[in-house]
CSV table of C-alpha atoms in Angstrom, one decimal:
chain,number,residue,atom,x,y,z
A,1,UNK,CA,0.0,0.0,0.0
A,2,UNK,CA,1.0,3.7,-0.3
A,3,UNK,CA,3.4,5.2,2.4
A,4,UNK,CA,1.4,8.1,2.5
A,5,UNK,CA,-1.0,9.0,5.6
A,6,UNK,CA,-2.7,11.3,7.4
A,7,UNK,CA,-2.7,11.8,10.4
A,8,UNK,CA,-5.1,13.9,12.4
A,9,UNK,CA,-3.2,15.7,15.0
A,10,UNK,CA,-6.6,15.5,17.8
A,11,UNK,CA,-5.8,18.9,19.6
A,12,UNK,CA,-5.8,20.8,16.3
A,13,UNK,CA,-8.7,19.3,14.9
A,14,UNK,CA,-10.1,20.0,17.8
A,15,UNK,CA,-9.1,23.8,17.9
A,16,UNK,CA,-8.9,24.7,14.6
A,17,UNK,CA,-10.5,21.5,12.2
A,18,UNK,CA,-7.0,21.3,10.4
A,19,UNK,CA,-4.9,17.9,9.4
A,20,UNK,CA,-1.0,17.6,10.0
A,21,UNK,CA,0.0,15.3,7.2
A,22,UNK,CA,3.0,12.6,7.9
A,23,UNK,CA,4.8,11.4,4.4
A,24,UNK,CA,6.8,8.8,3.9
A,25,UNK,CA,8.5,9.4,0.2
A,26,UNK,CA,10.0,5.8,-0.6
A,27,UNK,CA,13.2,6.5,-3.1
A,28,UNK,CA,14.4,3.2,-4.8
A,29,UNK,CA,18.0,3.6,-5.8
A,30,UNK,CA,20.7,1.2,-7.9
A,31,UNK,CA,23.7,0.5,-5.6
A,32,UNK,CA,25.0,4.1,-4.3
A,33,UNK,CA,25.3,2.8,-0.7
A,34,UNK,CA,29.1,2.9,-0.2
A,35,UNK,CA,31.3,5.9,-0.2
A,36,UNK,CA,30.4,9.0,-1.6
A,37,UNK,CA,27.4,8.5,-3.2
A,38,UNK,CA,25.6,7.4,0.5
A,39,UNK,CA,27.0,10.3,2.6
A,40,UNK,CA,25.8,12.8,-0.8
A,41,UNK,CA,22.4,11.0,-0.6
A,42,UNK,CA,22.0,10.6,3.4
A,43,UNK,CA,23.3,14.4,3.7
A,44,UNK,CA,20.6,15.9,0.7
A,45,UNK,CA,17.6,13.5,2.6
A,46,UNK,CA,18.5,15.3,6.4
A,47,UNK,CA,18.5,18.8,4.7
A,48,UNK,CA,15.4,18.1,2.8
A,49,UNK,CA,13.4,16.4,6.2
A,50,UNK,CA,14.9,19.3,8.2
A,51,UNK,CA,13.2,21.9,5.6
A,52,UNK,CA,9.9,19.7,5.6
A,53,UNK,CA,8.7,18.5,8.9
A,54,UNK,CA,6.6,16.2,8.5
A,55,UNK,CA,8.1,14.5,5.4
A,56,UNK,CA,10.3,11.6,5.7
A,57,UNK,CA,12.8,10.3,3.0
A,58,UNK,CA,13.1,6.1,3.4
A,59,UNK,CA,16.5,5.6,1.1
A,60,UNK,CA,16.6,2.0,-0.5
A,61,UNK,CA,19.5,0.4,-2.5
A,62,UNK,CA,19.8,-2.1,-5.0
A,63,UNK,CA,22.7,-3.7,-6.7
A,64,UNK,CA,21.8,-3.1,-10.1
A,65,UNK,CA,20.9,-6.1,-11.8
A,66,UNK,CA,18.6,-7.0,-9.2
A,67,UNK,CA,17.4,-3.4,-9.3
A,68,UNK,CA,16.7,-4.5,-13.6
A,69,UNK,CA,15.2,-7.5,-12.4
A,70,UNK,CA,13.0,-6.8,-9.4
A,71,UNK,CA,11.5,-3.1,-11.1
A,72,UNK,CA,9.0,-4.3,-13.1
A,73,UNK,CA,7.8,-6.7,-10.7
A,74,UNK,CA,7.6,-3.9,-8.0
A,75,UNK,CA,6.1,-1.3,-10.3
A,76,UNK,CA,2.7,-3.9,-10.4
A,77,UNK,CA,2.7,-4.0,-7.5
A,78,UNK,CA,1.5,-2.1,-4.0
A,79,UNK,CA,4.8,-2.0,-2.8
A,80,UNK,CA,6.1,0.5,-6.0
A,81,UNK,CA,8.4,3.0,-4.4
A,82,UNK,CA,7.6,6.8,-5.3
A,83,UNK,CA,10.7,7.5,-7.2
A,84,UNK,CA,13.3,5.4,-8.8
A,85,UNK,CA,16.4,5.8,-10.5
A,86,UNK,CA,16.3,5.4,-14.6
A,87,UNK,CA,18.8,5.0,-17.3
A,88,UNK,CA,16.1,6.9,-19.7
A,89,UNK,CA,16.2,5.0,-22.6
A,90,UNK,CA,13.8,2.1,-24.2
A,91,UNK,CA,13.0,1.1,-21.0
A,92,UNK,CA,12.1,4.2,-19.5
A,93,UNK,CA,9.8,4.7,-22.5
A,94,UNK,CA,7.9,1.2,-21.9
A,95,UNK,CA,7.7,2.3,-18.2
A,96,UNK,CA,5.8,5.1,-19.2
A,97,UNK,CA,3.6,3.6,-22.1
A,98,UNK,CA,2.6,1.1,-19.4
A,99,UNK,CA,1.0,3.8,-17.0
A,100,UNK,CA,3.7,3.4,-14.2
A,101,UNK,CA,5.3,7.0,-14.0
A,102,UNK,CA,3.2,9.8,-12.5
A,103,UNK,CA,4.1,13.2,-15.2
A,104,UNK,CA,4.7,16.2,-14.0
A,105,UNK,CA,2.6,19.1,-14.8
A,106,UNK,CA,3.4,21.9,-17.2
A,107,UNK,CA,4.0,24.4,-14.5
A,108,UNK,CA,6.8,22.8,-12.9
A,109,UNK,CA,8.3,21.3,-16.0
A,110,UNK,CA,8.7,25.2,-17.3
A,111,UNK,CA,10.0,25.9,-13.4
A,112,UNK,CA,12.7,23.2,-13.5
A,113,UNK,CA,13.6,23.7,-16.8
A,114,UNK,CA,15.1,27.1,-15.8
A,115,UNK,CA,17.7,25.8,-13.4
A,116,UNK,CA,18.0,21.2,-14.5
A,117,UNK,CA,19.5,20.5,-17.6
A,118,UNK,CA,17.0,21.1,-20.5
A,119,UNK,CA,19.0,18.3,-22.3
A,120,UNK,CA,18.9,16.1,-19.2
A,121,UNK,CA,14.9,17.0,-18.8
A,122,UNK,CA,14.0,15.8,-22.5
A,123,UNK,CA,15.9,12.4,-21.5
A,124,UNK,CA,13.5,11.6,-19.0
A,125,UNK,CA,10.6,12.9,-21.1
A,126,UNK,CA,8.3,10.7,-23.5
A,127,UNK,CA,5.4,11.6,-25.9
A,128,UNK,CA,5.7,15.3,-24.9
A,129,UNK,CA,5.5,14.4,-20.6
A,130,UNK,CA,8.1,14.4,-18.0
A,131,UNK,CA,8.8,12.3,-15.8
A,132,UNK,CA,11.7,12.9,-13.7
A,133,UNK,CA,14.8,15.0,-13.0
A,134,UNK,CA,18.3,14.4,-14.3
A,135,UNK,CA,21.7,13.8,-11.9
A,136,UNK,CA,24.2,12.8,-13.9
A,137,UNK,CA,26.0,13.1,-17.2
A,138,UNK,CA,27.8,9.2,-17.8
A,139,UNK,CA,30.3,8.2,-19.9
A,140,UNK,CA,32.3,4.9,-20.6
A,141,UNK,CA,35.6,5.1,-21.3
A,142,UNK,CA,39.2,2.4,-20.7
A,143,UNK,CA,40.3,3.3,-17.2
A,144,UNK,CA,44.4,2.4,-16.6
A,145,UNK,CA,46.5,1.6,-14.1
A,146,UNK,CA,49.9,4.0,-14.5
A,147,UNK,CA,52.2,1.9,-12.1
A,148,UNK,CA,51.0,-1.3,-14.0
A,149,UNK,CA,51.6,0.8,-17.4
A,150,UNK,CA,54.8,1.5,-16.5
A,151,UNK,CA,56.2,-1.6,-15.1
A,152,UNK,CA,55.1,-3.1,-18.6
A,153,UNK,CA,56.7,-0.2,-21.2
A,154,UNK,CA,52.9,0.6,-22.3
A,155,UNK,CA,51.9,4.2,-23.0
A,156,UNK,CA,47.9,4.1,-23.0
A,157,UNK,CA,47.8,7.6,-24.0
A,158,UNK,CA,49.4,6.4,-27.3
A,159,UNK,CA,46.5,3.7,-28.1
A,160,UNK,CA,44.8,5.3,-30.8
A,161,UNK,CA,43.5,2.3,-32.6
A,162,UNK,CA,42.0,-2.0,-31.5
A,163,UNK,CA,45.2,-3.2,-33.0
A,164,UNK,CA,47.1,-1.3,-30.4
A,165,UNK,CA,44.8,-2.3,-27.5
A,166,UNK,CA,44.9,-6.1,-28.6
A,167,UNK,CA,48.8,-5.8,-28.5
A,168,UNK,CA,48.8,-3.9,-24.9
A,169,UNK,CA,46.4,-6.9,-23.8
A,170,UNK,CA,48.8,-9.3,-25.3
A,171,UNK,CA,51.9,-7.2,-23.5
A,172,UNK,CA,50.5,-7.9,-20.0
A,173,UNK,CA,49.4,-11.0,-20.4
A,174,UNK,CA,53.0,-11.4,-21.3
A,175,UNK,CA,54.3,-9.7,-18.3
A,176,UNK,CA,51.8,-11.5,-16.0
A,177,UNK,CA,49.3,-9.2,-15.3
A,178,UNK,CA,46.0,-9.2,-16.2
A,179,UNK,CA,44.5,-7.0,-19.2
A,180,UNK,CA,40.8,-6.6,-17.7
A,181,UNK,CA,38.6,-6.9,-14.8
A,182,UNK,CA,35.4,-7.1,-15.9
A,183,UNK,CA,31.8,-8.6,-14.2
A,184,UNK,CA,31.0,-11.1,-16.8
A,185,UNK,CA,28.0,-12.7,-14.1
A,186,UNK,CA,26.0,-9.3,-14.3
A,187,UNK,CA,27.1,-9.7,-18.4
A,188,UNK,CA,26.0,-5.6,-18.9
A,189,UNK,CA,30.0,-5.0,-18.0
A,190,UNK,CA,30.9,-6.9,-21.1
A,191,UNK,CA,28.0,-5.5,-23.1
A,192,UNK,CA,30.0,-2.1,-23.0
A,193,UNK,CA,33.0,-3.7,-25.3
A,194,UNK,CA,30.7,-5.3,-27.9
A,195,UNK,CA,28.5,-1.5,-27.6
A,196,UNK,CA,31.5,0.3,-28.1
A,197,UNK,CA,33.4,-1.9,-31.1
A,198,UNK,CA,30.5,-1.6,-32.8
A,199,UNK,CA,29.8,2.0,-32.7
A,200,UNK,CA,33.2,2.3,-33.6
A,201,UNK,CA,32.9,-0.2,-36.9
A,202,UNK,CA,29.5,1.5,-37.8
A,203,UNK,CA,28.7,4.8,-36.6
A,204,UNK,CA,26.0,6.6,-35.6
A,205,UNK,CA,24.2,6.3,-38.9
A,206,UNK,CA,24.5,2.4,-38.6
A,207,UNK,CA,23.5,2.6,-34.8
A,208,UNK,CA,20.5,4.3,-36.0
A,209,UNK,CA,19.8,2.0,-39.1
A,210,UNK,CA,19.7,-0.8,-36.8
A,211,UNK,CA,17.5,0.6,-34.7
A,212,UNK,CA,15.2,0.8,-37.5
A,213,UNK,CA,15.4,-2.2,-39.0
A,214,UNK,CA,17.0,-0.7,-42.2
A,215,UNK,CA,19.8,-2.9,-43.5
A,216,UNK,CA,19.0,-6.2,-42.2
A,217,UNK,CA,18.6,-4.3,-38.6
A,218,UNK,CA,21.0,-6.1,-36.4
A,219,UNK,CA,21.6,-9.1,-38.7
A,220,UNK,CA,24.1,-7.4,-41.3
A,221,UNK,CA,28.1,-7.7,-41.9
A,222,UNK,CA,28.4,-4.7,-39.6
A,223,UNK,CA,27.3,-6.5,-36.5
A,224,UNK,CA,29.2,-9.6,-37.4
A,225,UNK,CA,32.6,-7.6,-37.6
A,226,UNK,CA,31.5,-6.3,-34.2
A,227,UNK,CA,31.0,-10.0,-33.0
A,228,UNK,CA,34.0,-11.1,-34.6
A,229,UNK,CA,36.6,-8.2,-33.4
A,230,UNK,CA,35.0,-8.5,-29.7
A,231,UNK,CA,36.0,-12.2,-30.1
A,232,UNK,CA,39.7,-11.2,-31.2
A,233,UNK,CA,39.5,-9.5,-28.0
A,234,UNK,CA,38.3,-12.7,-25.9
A,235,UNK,CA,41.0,-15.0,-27.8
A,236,UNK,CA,43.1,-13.6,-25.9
A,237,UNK,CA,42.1,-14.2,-22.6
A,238,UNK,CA,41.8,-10.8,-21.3
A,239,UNK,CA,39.6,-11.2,-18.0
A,240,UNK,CA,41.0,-12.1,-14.3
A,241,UNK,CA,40.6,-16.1,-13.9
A,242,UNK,CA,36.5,-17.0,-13.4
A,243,UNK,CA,35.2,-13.8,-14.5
A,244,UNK,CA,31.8,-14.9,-15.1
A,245,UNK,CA,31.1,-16.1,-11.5
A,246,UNK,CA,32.1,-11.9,-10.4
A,247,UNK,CA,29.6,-9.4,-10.2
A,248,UNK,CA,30.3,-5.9,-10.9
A,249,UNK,CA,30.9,-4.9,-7.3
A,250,UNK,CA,33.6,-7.4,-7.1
A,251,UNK,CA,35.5,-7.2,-10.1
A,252,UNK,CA,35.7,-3.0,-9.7
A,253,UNK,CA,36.9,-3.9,-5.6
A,254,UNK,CA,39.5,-6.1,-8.0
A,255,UNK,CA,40.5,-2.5,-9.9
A,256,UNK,CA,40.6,-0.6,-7.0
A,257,UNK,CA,43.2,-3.4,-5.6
A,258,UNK,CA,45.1,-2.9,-8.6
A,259,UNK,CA,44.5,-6.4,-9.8
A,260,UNK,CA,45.0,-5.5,-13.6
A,261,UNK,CA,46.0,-3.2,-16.4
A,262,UNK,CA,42.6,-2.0,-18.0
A,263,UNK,CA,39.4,-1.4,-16.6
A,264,UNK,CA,36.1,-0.8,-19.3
A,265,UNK,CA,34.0,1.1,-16.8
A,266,UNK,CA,31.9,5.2,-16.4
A,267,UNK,CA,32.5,7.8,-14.7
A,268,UNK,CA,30.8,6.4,-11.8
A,269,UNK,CA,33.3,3.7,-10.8
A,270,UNK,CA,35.9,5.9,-9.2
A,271,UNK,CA,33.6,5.9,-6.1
A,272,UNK,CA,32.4,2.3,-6.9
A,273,UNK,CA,35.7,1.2,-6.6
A,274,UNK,CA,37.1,2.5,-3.9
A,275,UNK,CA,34.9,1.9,-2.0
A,276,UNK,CA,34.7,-1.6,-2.8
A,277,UNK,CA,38.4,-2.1,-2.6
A,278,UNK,CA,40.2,-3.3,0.0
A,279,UNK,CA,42.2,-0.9,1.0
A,280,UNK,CA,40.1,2.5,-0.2
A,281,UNK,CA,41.3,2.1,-4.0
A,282,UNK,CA,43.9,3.5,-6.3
A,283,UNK,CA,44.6,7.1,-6.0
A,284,UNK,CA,44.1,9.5,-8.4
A,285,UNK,CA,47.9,9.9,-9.3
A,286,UNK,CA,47.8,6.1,-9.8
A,287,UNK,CA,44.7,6.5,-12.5
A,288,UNK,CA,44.4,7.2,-16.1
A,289,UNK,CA,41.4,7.6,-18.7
A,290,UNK,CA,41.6,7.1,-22.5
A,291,UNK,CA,38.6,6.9,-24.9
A,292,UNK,CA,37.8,3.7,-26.5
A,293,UNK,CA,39.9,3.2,-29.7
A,294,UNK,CA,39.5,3.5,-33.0
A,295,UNK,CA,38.9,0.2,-35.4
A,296,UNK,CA,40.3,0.3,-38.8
A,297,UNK,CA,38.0,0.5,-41.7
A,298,UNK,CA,35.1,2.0,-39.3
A,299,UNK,CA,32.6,4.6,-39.9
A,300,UNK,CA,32.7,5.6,-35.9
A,301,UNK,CA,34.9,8.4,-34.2
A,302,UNK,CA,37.1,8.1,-31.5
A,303,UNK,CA,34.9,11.4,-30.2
A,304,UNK,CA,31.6,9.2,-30.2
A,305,UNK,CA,30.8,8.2,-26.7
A,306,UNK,CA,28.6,5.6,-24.6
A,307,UNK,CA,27.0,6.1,-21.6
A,308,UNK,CA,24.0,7.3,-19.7
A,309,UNK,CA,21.6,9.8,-19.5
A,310,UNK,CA,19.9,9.5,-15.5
A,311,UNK,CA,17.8,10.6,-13.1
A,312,UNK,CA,15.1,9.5,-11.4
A,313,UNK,CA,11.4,9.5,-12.2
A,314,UNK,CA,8.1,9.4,-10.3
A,315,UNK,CA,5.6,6.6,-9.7
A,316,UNK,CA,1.8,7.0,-10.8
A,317,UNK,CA,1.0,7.2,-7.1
A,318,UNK,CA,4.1,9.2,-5.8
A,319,UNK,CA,3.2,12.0,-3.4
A,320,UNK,CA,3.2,15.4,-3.8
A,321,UNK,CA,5.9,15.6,-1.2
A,322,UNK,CA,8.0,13.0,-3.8
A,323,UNK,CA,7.6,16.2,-6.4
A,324,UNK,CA,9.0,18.6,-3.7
A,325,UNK,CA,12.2,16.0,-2.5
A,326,UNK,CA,13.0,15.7,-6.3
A,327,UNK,CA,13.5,18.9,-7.4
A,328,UNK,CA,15.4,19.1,-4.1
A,329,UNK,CA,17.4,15.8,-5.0
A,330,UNK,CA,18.6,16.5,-8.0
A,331,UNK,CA,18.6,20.5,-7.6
A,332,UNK,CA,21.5,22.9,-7.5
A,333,UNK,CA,22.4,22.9,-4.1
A,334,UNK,CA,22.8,18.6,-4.3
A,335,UNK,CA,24.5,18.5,-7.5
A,336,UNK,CA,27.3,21.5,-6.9
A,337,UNK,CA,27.8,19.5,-3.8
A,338,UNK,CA,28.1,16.5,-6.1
A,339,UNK,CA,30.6,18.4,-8.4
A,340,UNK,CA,33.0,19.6,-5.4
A,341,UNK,CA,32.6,16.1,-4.0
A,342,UNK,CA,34.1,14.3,-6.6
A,343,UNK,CA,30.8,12.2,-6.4
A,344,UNK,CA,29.7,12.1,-9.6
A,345,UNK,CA,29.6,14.6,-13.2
A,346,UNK,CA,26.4,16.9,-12.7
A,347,UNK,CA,23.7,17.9,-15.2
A,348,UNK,CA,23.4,20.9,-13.5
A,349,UNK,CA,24.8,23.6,-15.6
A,350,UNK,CA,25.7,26.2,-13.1
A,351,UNK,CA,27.4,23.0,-11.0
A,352,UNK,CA,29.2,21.9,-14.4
A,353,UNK,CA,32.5,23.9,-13.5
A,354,UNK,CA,32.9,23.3,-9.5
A,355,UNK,CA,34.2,19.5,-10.8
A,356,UNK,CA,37.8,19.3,-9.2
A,357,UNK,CA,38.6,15.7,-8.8
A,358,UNK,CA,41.2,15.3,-12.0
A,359,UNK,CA,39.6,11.8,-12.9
A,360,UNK,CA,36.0,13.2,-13.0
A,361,UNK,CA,37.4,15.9,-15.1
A,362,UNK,CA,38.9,13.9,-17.8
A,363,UNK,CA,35.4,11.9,-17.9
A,364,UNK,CA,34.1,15.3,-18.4
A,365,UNK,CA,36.0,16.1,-21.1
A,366,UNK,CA,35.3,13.3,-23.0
A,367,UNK,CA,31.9,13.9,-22.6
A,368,UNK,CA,32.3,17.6,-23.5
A,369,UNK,CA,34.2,16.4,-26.7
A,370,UNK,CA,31.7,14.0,-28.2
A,371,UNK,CA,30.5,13.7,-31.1
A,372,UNK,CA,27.9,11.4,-31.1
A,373,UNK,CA,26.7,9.9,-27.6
A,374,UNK,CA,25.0,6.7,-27.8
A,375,UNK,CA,22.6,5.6,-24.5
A,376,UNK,CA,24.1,2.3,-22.9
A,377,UNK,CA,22.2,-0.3,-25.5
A,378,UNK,CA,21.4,-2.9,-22.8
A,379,UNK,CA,19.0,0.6,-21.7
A,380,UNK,CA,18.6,2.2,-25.3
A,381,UNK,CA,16.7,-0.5,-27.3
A,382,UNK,CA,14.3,-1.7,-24.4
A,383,UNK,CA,14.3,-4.5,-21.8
A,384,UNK,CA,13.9,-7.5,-24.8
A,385,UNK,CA,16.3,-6.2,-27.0
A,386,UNK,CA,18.6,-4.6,-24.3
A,387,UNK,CA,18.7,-7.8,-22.7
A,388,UNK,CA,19.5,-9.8,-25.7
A,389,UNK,CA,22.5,-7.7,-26.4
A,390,UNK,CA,23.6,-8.6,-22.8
A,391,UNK,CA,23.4,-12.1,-23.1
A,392,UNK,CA,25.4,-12.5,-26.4
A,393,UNK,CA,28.4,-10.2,-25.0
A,394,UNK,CA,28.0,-12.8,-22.3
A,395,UNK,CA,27.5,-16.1,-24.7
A,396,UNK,CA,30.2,-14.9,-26.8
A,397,UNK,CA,32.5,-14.2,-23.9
A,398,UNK,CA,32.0,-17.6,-23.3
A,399,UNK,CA,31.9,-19.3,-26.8
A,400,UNK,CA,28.4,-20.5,-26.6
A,401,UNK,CA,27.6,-18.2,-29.4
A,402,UNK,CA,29.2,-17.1,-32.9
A,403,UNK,CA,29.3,-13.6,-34.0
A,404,UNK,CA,26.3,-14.6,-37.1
A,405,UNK,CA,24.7,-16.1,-34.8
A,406,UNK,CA,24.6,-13.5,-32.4
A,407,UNK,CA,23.7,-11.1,-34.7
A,408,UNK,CA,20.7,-13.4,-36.2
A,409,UNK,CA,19.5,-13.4,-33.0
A,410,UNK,CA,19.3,-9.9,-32.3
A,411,UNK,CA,17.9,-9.3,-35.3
A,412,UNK,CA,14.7,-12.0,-34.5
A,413,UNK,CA,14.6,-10.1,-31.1
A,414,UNK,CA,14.3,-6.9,-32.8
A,415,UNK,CA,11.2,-8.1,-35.3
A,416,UNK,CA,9.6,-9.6,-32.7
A,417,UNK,CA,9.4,-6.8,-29.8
């Protein structure tokens, strides 16, 4: 049932006929309880209930596959939370076809517009309604380790193209450290190099093409070079030993141990992992960021970039009070404390320039610098088709699938949703 009550405080009623309304606002969130993102969170929800007695803020957290998992079932059900975080995206778009997202009225969309990201609004808008509110601006791009680097005679900053990152992966494996980390059990970590090989072989006119089903959608030679370079990649054995029984959690705890070379992450993983590492994580002097390279013979630019568009949106039956808390949670005052935090890379334009942490800033650069930016697929083409792509990064990882027949499949996903 609804967290929302009222509760007649007798005395007043008494005096003066009035109602003193208690509020609980239930906010649903993918894993951001580990340093920063929880003390960010747990220090915007005490400001916000000190402002609005009356109004309480009940924080939940979800690793995120079960968070991709679990949502839909919870969204049927009474015990929807008010507000959840969203990728925006395909699945965002069935969430609100299906009647599960409360819009927000014209009044206050024209109100936020004037101090959110008008960009980051329209992600979380569909059919001409809004949604939700923006946080943060996401990319994905080949974290690496400098001491590992240079124990191993590899400048990243001179990989310009795949051939060049197959040979550093073949130069560690050589000097006994491991290329990648990656989660292969949540499979959306390995999603990220078959999403990015093939925006690099085909473009954003291709991405687009396939989208529409134009060119044999998904099931064309473009797709099966992306199959087939990825699998150059897994030939090699890139991943630490029994990948695909690590979650994302543990394999970034792995990076921030300084288990391996290369790590294919966003943004977003330079709190993840150190807070999941042992020992608080790599420092920033020990941490470099290039984009994802260039593949010969492909239509995409080094400049294009994949990530994520968020924010969180409201459920039909949110509150009122769930309106107030998030303008509040993804206002200003949160995200320039976000920015000077280090926490994560704000929508916020006014918080844009208060980023100081030198890792964040390199993120935002290559974000500031693309040229095309793709939405993470796995979120872009929907739950069926998003999850298909998941599954053959996964398969293929594994050899249980070819690149044609990967593609095939996708394709007869594609048709069929």
């Amino acid at each position: 049932m609804k967290h929302v009550s009222l509760t007649l405080a007798a005395s007043l009623a008494f005096t003066a006929g009035s109602a003193f309304a208690d509020v609980t606002v239930d906010v649903l969130s993918i894993n951001r309880d580990s340093t920063p993102w929880l003390g960010l969170y747990t220090d915007a929800v005490a400001s916000f209930e000190a402002a609005n007695p009356g109004v309480k803020v009940n924080l939940q957290f979800m690793e995120d596959e079960a968070f991709k998992q679990k949502l839909p079932t919870l969204l049927q059900s009474d015990a929807a939370p008010d507000m959840f975080f969203s990728w925006s995206g395909g699945v965002f778009y069935e969430q609100a076809e299906q009647g599960f997202l409360r819009a927000l009225d014209d009044a206050t969309v024209a109100e936020w517009q004037q101090d959110l990201s008008a960009g980051g609004m329209a992600a979380l808008s569909h059919n001409g309604k809004y949604y939700g509110a923006p946080e943060a601006s996401q990319n994905v791009a080949i974290w690496y380790n400098k001491d590992h680097a240079a124990a191993l005679g590899i400048d990243p900053t001179s990989i310009k193209t795949y051939d060049e990152l197959l040979g550093a992966v073949e130069t560690a494996k050589a000097g006994g450290v491991t290329p990648f980390v990656v989660g292969g059990q949540d499979k959306w970590p390995l999603h990220f190099f078959y999403s990015l090989i093939a925006m690099r072989i085909m473009g954003q006119e291709g991405m687009a093409a396939s989208a529409a089903g134009e060119n044999g959608g998904f099931n064309n030679e473009d797709w099966v070079r992306a199959g087939q370079e990825y699998m150059r990649l897994i030939e090699l054995e890139p991943f630490q030993p029994g990948f695909m029984g690590v979650k994302y959690d543990g394999a970034t705890g792995l990076w921030g141990d300084g288990e391996a070379l290369f790590h294919l992450m966003g943004d977003w993983d330079l709190g993840a992992s150190r807070g999941a590492a042992s020992d608080g994580g790599l420092s920033d002097d020990q941490l470099g960021v290039i984009p994802f390279p260039m593949i010969e013979g492909g239509k995409g630019a080094i400049t294009d970039t994949l990530g994520g568009a968020s924010g969180f949106v409201l459920t039909k039956d949110a509150p009122d009070e769930a309106i107030d808390f998030l303008k509040y949670f993804m206002g200003v005052d949160v995200q320039k404390a976000a920015a000077s935090g280090g926490v994560y890379i704000p929508t916020v334009p006014s918080a844009g320039g208060l980023v100081e942490d030198v890792i964040l800033k390199q993120f935002a650069a290559i974000g500031g610098a693309s040229t095309y930016h793709q939405l993470f697929l796995d979120q872009f083409f929907g739950s069926e088709l998003g999850g298909a792509i998941n599954d053959v990064s996964a398969q293929m990882a594994t050899g249980d699938i070819t690149p044609e027949a990967a593609a095939k499949l996708l394709e007869e996903t594609r048709a069929f949703q």
